[in-house]
mmCIF file of C-alpha atoms and ligand atoms in Angstrom:
data_model
loop_
_atom_site.group_PDB
_atom_site.id
_atom_site.type_symbol
_atom_site.label_atom_id
_atom_site.label_comp_id
_atom_site.label_asym_id
_atom_site.label_seq_id
_atom_site.Cartn_x
_atom_site.Cartn_y
_atom_site.Cartn_z
ATOM 1 C CA UNK A 1 -19.691 -2.838 -16.658
ATOM 2 C CA UNK A 2 -16.730 -4.929 -15.714
ATOM 3 C CA UNK A 3 -15.911 -8.083 -13.906
ATOM 4 C CA UNK A 4 -12.139 -8.180 -13.782
ATOM 5 C CA UNK A 5 -9.043 -6.055 -13.590
ATOM 6 C CA UNK A 6 -5.336 -6.529 -14.081
ATOM 7 C CA UNK A 7 -4.474 -4.932 -10.761
ATOM 8 C CA UNK A 8 -2.905 -7.318 -8.264
ATOM 9 C CA UNK A 9 -4.424 -8.076 -4.890
ATOM 10 C CA UNK A 10 -2.555 -7.097 -1.784
ATOM 11 C CA UNK A 11 -2.120 -9.677 0.903
ATOM 12 C CA UNK A 12 -2.872 -7.230 3.689
ATOM 13 C CA UNK A 13 -6.034 -7.125 5.730
ATOM 14 C CA UNK A 14 -9.182 -5.683 4.241
ATOM 15 C CA UNK A 15 -10.015 -2.080 5.050
ATOM 16 C CA UNK A 16 -13.605 -2.049 6.002
ATOM 17 C CA UNK A 17 -15.802 0.911 6.398
ATOM 18 C CA UNK A 18 -19.021 -0.530 7.727
ATOM 19 C CA UNK A 19 -22.008 0.354 5.589
ATOM 20 C CA UNK A 20 -19.897 1.961 2.856
ATOM 21 C CA UNK A 21 -22.647 1.184 0.366
ATOM 22 C CA UNK A 22 -25.316 3.037 2.333
ATOM 23 C CA UNK A 23 -23.490 6.166 3.427
ATOM 24 C CA UNK A 24 -24.019 8.230 0.282
ATOM 25 C CA UNK A 25 -27.482 9.144 -0.993
ATOM 26 C CA UNK A 26 -28.768 8.080 -4.408
ATOM 27 C CA UNK A 27 -29.860 11.550 -5.548
ATOM 28 C CA UNK A 28 -31.356 11.982 -9.020
ATOM 29 C CA UNK A 29 -29.187 13.506 -11.774
ATOM 30 C CA UNK A 30 -29.698 14.386 -15.414
ATOM 31 C CA UNK A 31 -28.425 11.449 -17.489
ATOM 32 C CA UNK A 32 -27.406 7.954 -16.452
ATOM 33 C CA UNK A 33 -25.150 7.536 -13.469
ATOM 34 C CA UNK A 34 -21.956 5.691 -14.287
ATOM 35 C CA UNK A 35 -18.354 5.167 -13.210
ATOM 36 C CA UNK A 36 -15.373 5.234 -15.568
ATOM 37 C CA UNK A 37 -12.652 3.192 -13.925
ATOM 38 C CA UNK A 38 -9.130 3.939 -15.132
ATOM 39 C CA UNK A 39 -6.726 1.098 -15.902
ATOM 40 C CA UNK A 40 -3.910 0.743 -15.178
ATOM 41 C CA UNK A 41 -4.338 1.987 -11.634
ATOM 42 C CA UNK A 42 -3.095 0.971 -8.201
ATOM 43 C CA UNK A 43 -0.084 -1.135 -7.331
ATOM 44 C CA UNK A 44 3.005 -0.927 -9.503
ATOM 45 C CA UNK A 45 5.730 -3.560 -9.575
ATOM 46 C CA UNK A 46 8.023 -1.599 -7.237
ATOM 47 C CA UNK A 47 5.353 -1.139 -4.569
ATOM 48 C CA UNK A 48 4.233 -4.753 -4.801
ATOM 49 C CA UNK A 49 7.800 -5.921 -4.309
ATOM 50 C CA UNK A 50 8.445 -3.570 -1.372
ATOM 51 C CA UNK A 51 5.299 -4.572 0.509
ATOM 52 C CA UNK A 52 5.963 -8.271 -0.066
ATOM 53 C CA UNK A 53 9.525 -7.720 1.141
ATOM 54 C CA UNK A 54 8.254 -6.491 4.519
ATOM 55 C CA UNK A 55 5.713 -9.314 4.762
ATOM 56 C CA UNK A 56 8.363 -11.905 3.901
ATOM 57 C CA UNK A 57 10.876 -10.372 6.308
ATOM 58 C CA UNK A 58 8.306 -10.611 9.104
ATOM 59 C CA UNK A 59 7.606 -14.237 8.228
ATOM 60 C CA UNK A 60 11.281 -15.139 7.963
ATOM 61 C CA UNK A 61 12.829 -13.204 10.862
ATOM 62 C CA UNK A 62 9.821 -12.576 13.105
ATOM 63 C CA UNK A 63 8.573 -9.269 14.508
ATOM 64 C CA UNK A 64 9.678 -6.636 14.908
ATOM 65 C CA UNK A 65 11.127 -5.797 11.536
ATOM 66 C CA UNK A 66 12.071 -2.129 11.270
ATOM 67 C CA UNK A 67 11.317 -0.080 8.175
ATOM 68 C CA UNK A 68 12.995 3.247 7.473
ATOM 69 C CA UNK A 69 10.259 5.738 6.501
ATOM 70 C CA UNK A 70 6.953 4.558 5.072
ATOM 71 C CA UNK A 71 7.657 1.498 2.940
ATOM 72 C CA UNK A 72 5.357 3.046 0.317
ATOM 73 C CA UNK A 73 3.359 6.258 0.610
ATOM 74 C CA UNK A 74 0.017 4.814 1.623
ATOM 75 C CA UNK A 75 -1.411 5.103 5.103
ATOM 76 C CA UNK A 76 -3.510 1.940 4.843
ATOM 77 C CA UNK A 77 -0.551 -0.211 3.786
ATOM 78 C CA UNK A 78 1.574 1.170 6.616
ATOM 79 C CA UNK A 79 -1.160 0.642 9.213
ATOM 80 C CA UNK A 80 -1.734 -2.948 8.141
ATOM 81 C CA UNK A 81 1.988 -3.773 8.180
ATOM 82 C CA UNK A 82 2.241 -2.275 11.664
ATOM 83 C CA UNK A 83 -0.428 -4.729 12.779
ATOM 84 C CA UNK A 84 1.794 -7.550 11.484
ATOM 85 C CA UNK A 85 4.785 -6.303 13.497
ATOM 86 C CA UNK A 86 6.560 -3.783 11.260
ATOM 87 C CA UNK A 87 7.967 -0.768 13.108
ATOM 88 C CA UNK A 88 8.376 2.365 11.018
ATOM 89 C CA UNK A 89 11.193 4.723 11.977
ATOM 90 C CA UNK A 90 12.532 7.958 10.548
ATOM 91 C CA UNK A 91 16.213 7.169 10.884
ATOM 92 C CA UNK A 92 18.439 4.170 11.441
ATOM 93 C CA UNK A 93 19.661 5.406 14.832
ATOM 94 C CA UNK A 94 16.194 4.553 16.208
ATOM 95 C CA UNK A 95 16.767 0.856 15.439
ATOM 96 C CA UNK A 96 18.384 -1.516 17.964
ATOM 97 C CA UNK A 97 21.813 -2.817 16.967
ATOM 98 C CA UNK A 98 21.660 -6.064 15.011
ATOM 99 C CA UNK A 99 17.980 -5.726 14.041
ATOM 100 C CA UNK A 100 16.593 -6.107 10.529
ATOM 101 C CA UNK A 101 15.774 -2.911 8.704
ATOM 102 C CA UNK A 102 14.021 -2.527 5.355
ATOM 103 C CA UNK A 103 14.817 0.476 3.181
ATOM 104 C CA UNK A 104 11.679 1.796 1.508
ATOM 105 C CA UNK A 105 10.741 1.679 -2.186
ATOM 106 C CA UNK A 106 11.773 5.342 -2.514
ATOM 107 C CA UNK A 107 15.438 4.531 -1.962
ATOM 108 C CA UNK A 108 18.115 5.826 0.382
ATOM 109 C CA UNK A 109 21.348 7.751 0.009
ATOM 110 C CA UNK A 110 24.722 6.034 0.519
ATOM 111 C CA UNK A 111 24.983 7.875 3.858
ATOM 112 C CA UNK A 112 21.953 6.008 5.177
ATOM 113 C CA UNK A 113 23.342 2.675 3.963
ATOM 114 C CA UNK A 114 26.639 3.439 5.717
ATOM 115 C CA UNK A 115 24.909 4.517 8.946
ATOM 116 C CA UNK A 116 22.928 1.257 9.016
ATOM 117 C CA UNK A 117 26.080 -0.795 8.458
ATOM 118 C CA UNK A 118 27.949 1.086 11.195
ATOM 119 C CA UNK A 119 25.143 0.274 13.579
ATOM 120 C CA UNK A 120 25.348 -3.398 12.701
ATOM 121 C CA UNK A 121 21.860 -3.475 11.214
ATOM 122 C CA UNK A 122 20.853 -6.201 8.814
ATOM 123 C CA UNK A 123 19.519 -4.226 5.882
ATOM 124 C CA UNK A 124 17.037 -5.353 3.242
ATOM 125 C CA UNK A 125 17.000 -2.916 0.365
ATOM 126 C CA UNK A 126 13.471 -2.622 -1.068
ATOM 127 C CA UNK A 127 14.360 0.378 -3.236
ATOM 128 C CA UNK A 128 12.420 0.083 -6.483
ATOM 129 C CA UNK A 129 14.812 -1.036 -9.236
ATOM 130 C CA UNK A 130 13.571 1.884 -11.344
ATOM 131 C CA UNK A 131 14.707 4.303 -8.620
ATOM 132 C CA UNK A 132 18.032 2.476 -8.382
ATOM 133 C CA UNK A 133 18.428 3.044 -12.127
ATOM 134 C CA UNK A 134 18.218 6.824 -11.550
ATOM 135 C CA UNK A 135 20.764 6.536 -8.696
ATOM 136 C CA UNK A 136 23.178 4.823 -11.080
ATOM 137 C CA UNK A 137 22.674 7.526 -13.689
ATOM 138 C CA UNK A 138 23.468 10.182 -11.069
ATOM 139 C CA UNK A 139 26.672 8.384 -10.059
ATOM 140 C CA UNK A 140 27.759 8.017 -13.668
ATOM 141 C CA UNK A 141 27.186 11.660 -14.627
ATOM 142 C CA UNK A 142 28.835 12.893 -11.429
ATOM 143 C CA UNK A 143 31.894 10.773 -12.193
ATOM 144 C CA UNK A 144 32.062 12.583 -15.520
ATOM 145 C CA UNK A 145 31.892 15.894 -13.633
ATOM 146 C CA UNK A 146 28.555 16.775 -15.243
ATOM 147 C CA UNK A 147 26.145 18.935 -13.259
ATOM 148 C CA UNK A 148 22.875 17.091 -12.651
ATOM 149 C CA UNK A 149 19.672 19.113 -12.734
ATOM 150 C CA UNK A 150 17.379 16.806 -10.790
ATOM 151 C CA UNK A 151 13.730 17.655 -11.505
ATOM 152 C CA UNK A 152 11.772 16.709 -8.408
ATOM 153 C CA UNK A 153 10.357 17.882 -5.129
ATOM 154 C CA UNK A 154 12.735 19.050 -2.426
ATOM 155 C CA UNK A 155 12.249 16.975 0.708
ATOM 156 C CA UNK A 156 10.727 13.952 -1.071
ATOM 157 C CA UNK A 157 12.517 10.803 0.099
ATOM 158 C CA UNK A 158 13.294 9.671 -3.421
ATOM 159 C CA UNK A 159 14.879 13.011 -4.295
ATOM 160 C CA UNK A 160 16.922 12.952 -1.079
ATOM 161 C CA UNK A 161 18.155 9.464 -1.909
ATOM 162 C CA UNK A 162 19.103 10.263 -5.499
ATOM 163 C CA UNK A 163 20.708 13.589 -4.619
ATOM 164 C CA UNK A 164 22.642 11.821 -1.869
ATOM 165 C CA UNK A 165 24.476 9.756 -4.490
ATOM 166 C CA UNK A 166 26.283 12.857 -5.732
ATOM 167 C CA UNK A 167 25.484 15.829 -3.499
ATOM 168 C CA UNK A 168 28.258 17.978 -4.983
ATOM 169 C CA UNK A 169 26.877 17.591 -8.480
ATOM 170 C CA UNK A 170 23.110 17.728 -7.969
ATOM 171 C CA UNK A 171 20.875 20.797 -8.162
ATOM 172 C CA UNK A 172 17.187 20.220 -7.501
ATOM 173 C CA UNK A 173 14.701 21.840 -9.871
ATOM 174 C CA UNK A 174 11.256 21.890 -8.279
ATOM 175 C CA UNK A 175 9.195 23.342 -11.114
ATOM 176 C CA UNK A 176 9.396 25.110 -14.481
ATOM 177 C CA UNK A 177 9.524 28.423 -12.598
ATOM 178 C CA UNK A 178 12.814 27.439 -10.932
ATOM 179 C CA UNK A 179 14.609 27.399 -14.258
ATOM 180 C CA UNK A 180 14.997 31.152 -14.731
ATOM 181 C CA UNK A 181 17.109 31.550 -11.598
ATOM 182 C CA UNK A 182 19.226 28.394 -11.895
ATOM 183 C CA UNK A 183 22.974 28.763 -11.795
ATOM 184 C CA UNK A 184 25.283 26.144 -13.244
ATOM 185 C CA UNK A 185 29.066 25.903 -13.164
ATOM 186 C CA UNK A 186 29.492 24.994 -16.828
ATOM 187 C CA UNK A 187 26.488 25.275 -19.213
ATOM 188 C CA UNK A 188 28.300 22.879 -21.581
ATOM 189 C CA UNK A 189 28.170 20.052 -19.016
ATOM 190 C CA UNK A 190 24.641 19.695 -17.698
ATOM 191 C CA UNK A 191 22.185 16.805 -17.722
ATOM 192 C CA UNK A 192 18.633 16.523 -16.442
ATOM 193 C CA UNK A 193 17.341 13.574 -14.446
ATOM 194 C CA UNK A 194 14.016 13.335 -12.623
ATOM 195 C CA UNK A 195 12.022 11.860 -9.797
ATOM 196 C CA UNK A 196 10.066 8.826 -11.026
ATOM 197 C CA UNK A 197 6.588 10.012 -10.031
ATOM 198 C CA UNK A 198 6.191 13.448 -11.608
ATOM 199 C CA UNK A 199 3.661 14.844 -14.031
ATOM 200 C CA UNK A 200 4.983 13.980 -17.478
ATOM 201 C CA UNK A 201 3.629 17.206 -18.999
ATOM 202 C CA UNK A 202 5.047 19.499 -16.330
ATOM 203 C CA UNK A 203 8.415 17.763 -16.452
ATOM 204 C CA UNK A 204 8.575 18.203 -20.221
ATOM 205 C CA UNK A 205 7.823 21.905 -19.752
ATOM 206 C CA UNK A 206 10.661 22.149 -17.229
ATOM 207 C CA UNK A 207 12.996 20.416 -19.671
ATOM 208 C CA UNK A 208 11.906 22.750 -22.478
ATOM 209 C CA UNK A 209 12.818 25.774 -20.380
ATOM 210 C CA UNK A 210 16.084 24.177 -19.254
ATOM 211 C CA UNK A 211 17.066 23.582 -22.863
ATOM 212 C CA UNK A 212 16.240 27.155 -23.754
ATOM 213 C CA UNK A 213 18.723 28.301 -21.124
ATOM 214 C CA UNK A 214 21.272 25.523 -21.624
ATOM 215 C CA UNK A 215 21.209 24.342 -25.258
ATOM 216 C CA UNK A 216 23.863 21.685 -24.543
ATOM 217 C CA UNK A 217 21.628 20.049 -21.914
ATOM 218 C CA UNK A 218 21.929 16.253 -22.049
ATOM 219 C CA UNK A 219 18.942 13.920 -21.703
ATOM 220 C CA UNK A 220 18.892 10.913 -19.377
ATOM 221 C CA UNK A 221 19.780 7.637 -21.100
ATOM 222 C CA UNK A 222 16.142 6.490 -20.656
ATOM 223 C CA UNK A 223 12.895 7.787 -19.128
ATOM 224 C CA UNK A 224 13.203 8.458 -15.410
ATOM 225 C CA UNK A 225 9.469 8.962 -14.918
ATOM 226 C CA UNK A 226 8.545 5.322 -14.550
ATOM 227 C CA UNK A 227 6.155 3.237 -16.633
ATOM 228 C CA UNK A 228 3.587 3.069 -13.804
ATOM 229 C CA UNK A 229 3.424 6.833 -13.320
ATOM 230 C CA UNK A 230 3.116 7.384 -17.057
ATOM 231 C CA UNK A 231 0.491 4.681 -17.582
ATOM 232 C CA UNK A 232 -1.717 5.948 -14.741
ATOM 233 C CA UNK A 233 -1.546 9.484 -16.106
ATOM 234 C CA UNK A 234 -2.442 8.382 -19.648
ATOM 235 C CA UNK A 235 -5.449 6.428 -18.333
ATOM 236 C CA UNK A 236 -6.785 9.253 -16.173
ATOM 237 C CA UNK A 237 -6.434 11.726 -19.036
ATOM 238 C CA UNK A 238 -8.838 9.593 -21.066
ATOM 239 C CA UNK A 239 -11.251 9.186 -18.157
ATOM 240 C CA UNK A 240 -11.119 12.859 -17.154
ATOM 241 C CA UNK A 241 -12.203 14.008 -20.591
ATOM 242 C CA UNK A 242 -15.612 12.393 -19.963
ATOM 243 C CA UNK A 243 -15.953 12.723 -16.199
ATOM 244 C CA UNK A 244 -17.856 15.302 -14.174
ATOM 245 C CA UNK A 245 -15.779 14.451 -11.148
ATOM 246 C CA UNK A 246 -12.679 12.299 -10.658
ATOM 247 C CA UNK A 247 -11.874 10.581 -7.377
ATOM 248 C CA UNK A 248 -8.294 9.416 -6.878
ATOM 249 C CA UNK A 249 -7.613 6.918 -4.118
ATOM 250 C CA UNK A 250 -4.211 7.623 -2.605
ATOM 251 C CA UNK A 251 -2.471 9.257 0.329
ATOM 252 C CA UNK A 252 -1.602 12.952 0.598
ATOM 253 C CA UNK A 253 2.149 12.239 0.626
ATOM 254 C CA UNK A 254 1.935 10.008 -2.462
ATOM 255 C CA UNK A 255 3.466 12.087 -5.234
ATOM 256 C CA UNK A 256 1.978 10.063 -8.082
ATOM 257 C CA UNK A 257 -1.518 10.142 -6.508
ATOM 258 C CA UNK A 258 -1.433 13.925 -6.109
ATOM 259 C CA UNK A 259 -0.247 14.232 -9.716
ATOM 260 C CA UNK A 260 -3.281 12.198 -10.835
ATOM 261 C CA UNK A 261 -5.606 14.789 -9.296
ATOM 262 C CA UNK A 262 -3.751 17.583 -11.101
ATOM 263 C CA UNK A 263 -3.728 15.728 -14.410
ATOM 264 C CA UNK A 264 -7.471 14.960 -14.136
ATOM 265 C CA UNK A 265 -8.259 18.650 -13.663
ATOM 266 C CA UNK A 266 -5.987 19.633 -16.505
ATOM 267 C CA UNK A 267 -7.602 17.139 -18.887
ATOM 268 C CA UNK A 268 -11.247 18.019 -18.457
ATOM 269 C CA UNK A 269 -12.619 16.800 -15.121
ATOM 270 C CA UNK A 270 -14.826 19.516 -13.660
ATOM 271 C CA UNK A 271 -13.604 18.580 -10.194
ATOM 272 C CA UNK A 272 -11.099 16.081 -8.794
ATOM 273 C CA UNK A 273 -10.506 14.844 -5.264
ATOM 274 C CA UNK A 274 -8.057 12.551 -3.482
ATOM 275 C CA UNK A 275 -9.168 10.258 -0.678
ATOM 276 C CA UNK A 276 -7.467 7.635 1.439
ATOM 277 C CA UNK A 277 -10.733 5.833 2.082
ATOM 278 C CA UNK A 278 -14.220 5.750 0.560
ATOM 279 C CA UNK A 279 -15.594 7.131 3.808
ATOM 280 C CA UNK A 280 -13.996 10.490 2.938
ATOM 281 C CA UNK A 281 -16.152 11.002 -0.157
ATOM 282 C CA UNK A 282 -18.604 13.818 0.526
ATOM 283 C CA UNK A 283 -22.182 13.768 -0.649
ATOM 284 C CA UNK A 284 -21.882 17.239 -2.183
ATOM 285 C CA UNK A 285 -19.083 16.042 -4.507
ATOM 286 C CA UNK A 286 -21.733 13.968 -6.280
ATOM 287 C CA UNK A 287 -24.453 16.616 -6.514
ATOM 288 C CA UNK A 288 -25.677 16.704 -10.125
ATOM 289 C CA UNK A 289 -22.867 14.340 -11.198
ATOM 290 C CA UNK A 290 -23.647 11.723 -13.843
ATOM 291 C CA UNK A 291 -20.120 10.407 -14.562
ATOM 292 C CA UNK A 292 -17.560 9.694 -11.830
ATOM 293 C CA UNK A 293 -14.000 8.867 -12.869
ATOM 294 C CA UNK A 294 -12.061 6.628 -10.491
ATOM 295 C CA UNK A 295 -8.401 5.757 -10.282
ATOM 296 C CA UNK A 296 -5.748 5.057 -7.662
ATOM 297 C CA UNK A 297 -2.084 5.814 -7.120
ATOM 298 C CA UNK A 298 0.719 3.314 -7.550
ATOM 299 C CA UNK A 299 0.872 2.557 -3.813
ATOM 300 C CA UNK A 300 -2.834 1.820 -3.355
ATOM 301 C CA UNK A 301 -4.165 -1.704 -2.802
ATOM 302 C CA UNK A 302 -7.129 -2.618 -4.963
ATOM 303 C CA UNK A 303 -9.365 -3.246 -1.944
ATOM 304 C CA UNK A 304 -9.547 0.493 -1.357
ATOM 305 C CA UNK A 305 -10.824 1.037 -4.890
ATOM 306 C CA UNK A 306 -13.345 -1.755 -4.450
ATOM 307 C CA UNK A 307 -14.577 -0.081 -1.316
ATOM 308 C CA UNK A 308 -15.008 3.202 -3.188
ATOM 309 C CA UNK A 309 -16.928 1.437 -5.958
ATOM 310 C CA UNK A 310 -19.145 -0.105 -3.323
ATOM 311 C CA UNK A 311 -19.884 3.296 -1.816
ATOM 312 C CA UNK A 312 -20.587 4.759 -5.254
ATOM 313 C CA UNK A 313 -22.898 1.841 -6.081
ATOM 314 C CA UNK A 314 -24.874 2.749 -2.995
ATOM 315 C CA UNK A 315 -25.297 6.236 -4.444
ATOM 316 C CA UNK A 316 -26.633 4.835 -7.709
ATOM 317 C CA UNK A 317 -23.360 4.578 -9.665
ATOM 318 C CA UNK A 318 -23.662 0.886 -10.436
ATOM 319 C CA UNK A 319 -22.659 0.990 -14.093
ATOM 320 C CA UNK A 320 -18.861 0.609 -14.036
ATOM 321 C CA UNK A 321 -16.865 0.715 -17.269
ATOM 322 C CA UNK A 322 -13.145 0.103 -17.235
ATOM 323 C CA UNK A 323 -11.140 2.444 -19.472
ATOM 324 C CA UNK A 324 -7.931 0.588 -20.186
ATOM 325 C CA UNK A 325 -5.045 2.298 -21.951
ATOM 326 C CA UNK A 326 -2.206 -0.169 -21.284
ATOM 327 C CA UNK A 327 -1.448 -3.677 -20.087
ATOM 328 C CA UNK A 328 1.053 -4.113 -17.265
ATOM 329 C CA UNK A 329 2.794 -7.334 -16.361
ATOM 330 C CA UNK A 330 6.116 -6.150 -14.966
ATOM 331 C CA UNK A 331 7.262 -7.952 -11.838
ATOM 332 C CA UNK A 332 10.477 -7.530 -9.860
ATOM 333 C CA UNK A 333 12.232 -10.237 -7.899
ATOM 334 C CA UNK A 334 12.548 -9.737 -4.165
ATOM 335 C CA UNK A 335 15.545 -7.896 -2.656
ATOM 336 C CA UNK A 336 18.656 -10.039 -2.830
ATOM 337 C CA UNK A 337 19.045 -10.247 0.954
ATOM 338 C CA UNK A 338 15.629 -11.893 1.208
ATOM 339 C CA UNK A 339 16.169 -14.162 -1.779
ATOM 340 C CA UNK A 340 19.311 -15.419 -0.071
ATOM 341 C CA UNK A 341 17.567 -16.083 3.239
ATOM 342 C CA UNK A 342 14.474 -17.526 1.588
ATOM 343 C CA UNK A 343 16.371 -19.846 -0.731
ATOM 344 C CA UNK A 344 14.480 -23.058 -1.020
ATOM 345 C CA UNK A 345 11.163 -21.251 -0.744
ATOM 346 C CA UNK A 346 9.367 -22.154 -3.896
ATOM 347 C CA UNK A 347 6.103 -20.288 -3.685
ATOM 348 C CA UNK A 348 5.252 -17.655 -6.239
ATOM 349 C CA UNK A 349 5.452 -14.752 -3.809
ATOM 350 C CA UNK A 350 9.037 -15.593 -2.885
ATOM 351 C CA UNK A 351 9.932 -14.667 -6.429
ATOM 352 C CA UNK A 352 8.468 -11.233 -5.961
ATOM 353 C CA UNK A 353 4.995 -11.546 -7.404
ATOM 354 C CA UNK A 354 1.551 -11.818 -5.909
ATOM 355 C CA UNK A 355 -0.500 -14.912 -6.192
ATOM 356 C CA UNK A 356 -2.454 -14.832 -9.447
ATOM 357 C CA UNK A 357 -5.835 -14.390 -7.764
ATOM 358 C CA UNK A 358 -7.843 -11.725 -9.560
ATOM 359 C CA UNK A 359 -10.106 -9.417 -7.597
ATOM 360 C CA UNK A 360 -13.735 -9.194 -8.492
ATOM 361 C CA UNK A 361 -14.925 -5.640 -8.956
ATOM 362 C CA UNK A 362 -18.334 -5.089 -7.549
ATOM 363 C CA UNK A 363 -19.656 -2.895 -10.293
ATOM 364 C CA UNK A 364 -23.191 -4.188 -10.599
ATOM 365 C CA UNK A 365 -24.528 -4.407 -14.119
ATOM 366 C CA UNK A 366 -26.326 -1.381 -15.418
ATOM 367 C CA UNK A 367 -30.058 -1.537 -15.210
HETATM 368 S S1 LIG B 401 5.975 4.319 -8.909
HETATM 369 FE FE1 LIG B 401 7.499 3.620 -10.406
HETATM 370 S S2 LIG B 401 9.483 4.063 -9.467
HETATM 371 FE FE2 LIG B 401 7.935 4.180 -7.832
HETATM 372 S S3 LIG B 401 7.901 2.136 -6.939
HETATM 373 FE FE3 LIG B 401 6.366 2.152 -8.557
HETATM 374 S S4 LIG B 401 7.434 1.363 -10.386
HETATM 375 FE FE4 LIG B 401 8.976 1.978 -8.908
#
């Protein structure tokens, strides 16, 4: 049973599914019903910063503030920011000249930055600093004429942004199976980089195969798969080993959330599902289930997890134990454009962090 969590609260409106607690039936099972709640889960430092950047931009400049692509891959976050006056667009040519535009946490290619400047847009770059680090690595290796094997998913915004830094030098490697057919110009000059939100295990398998084919393959200077992705995967591995079913809160286009479902299945969960909202949990998922594992992706506000716990409590899963495998206290300062325009603002959020309020998890004590 737990009463606190390290996950930060989001300042957005509460998602409410009326009667969440009563929707699922409390059917009998063999053994005691319980929830294992993975920690860390939910918001990472890059997502927190990006969402605050949009909120602060709306406060400072007034609505509308345009955002290129989803600021983070979570439908609830996007919907709530739209209510505050954010307008999400696919490309900068949809934005009126002179308007403010926020680049999402996933990053953008230099072409997008140039297109925004040409249009006279006032850009606020909310790219996660850990994505920017990978961009810089790509630029550096390309300058050295090294071919970059970028492990990641074709079409993902982050991969497009990173590849856009050095399109002539980047080859995207989607999976271990891609390796056999890869062609490189000079096997002596190759390096691998990766998207920040991949499965650690699958990426290591891809690298193993790459090295088999290209023994001179260079490693990135530091881990590209970010701390938040890694920590959430480590935590769900531990939970999955004891869970009959794992429920991951996160959106379908959230790479790290989808990876959590895969990792849970790989590490012992008998079944694993992803939901945006607690209302999507189906009664039959809980048939005969004693232990439910719960986690959430790095772009998921804690309220959505609370709502799931509330629904599970209604189905008899009131004993909630947090399984914590790491502490997280990383915080990024706001994008420099906002810091400049907010200078003089002294509140904690202006520095890029949430207020220190801790959410209360409604896991009722076990009987
Ligand atoms: S998942 Fe990692 S790389 Fe992506 S925004 Fe969060 S901290 Fe940054």
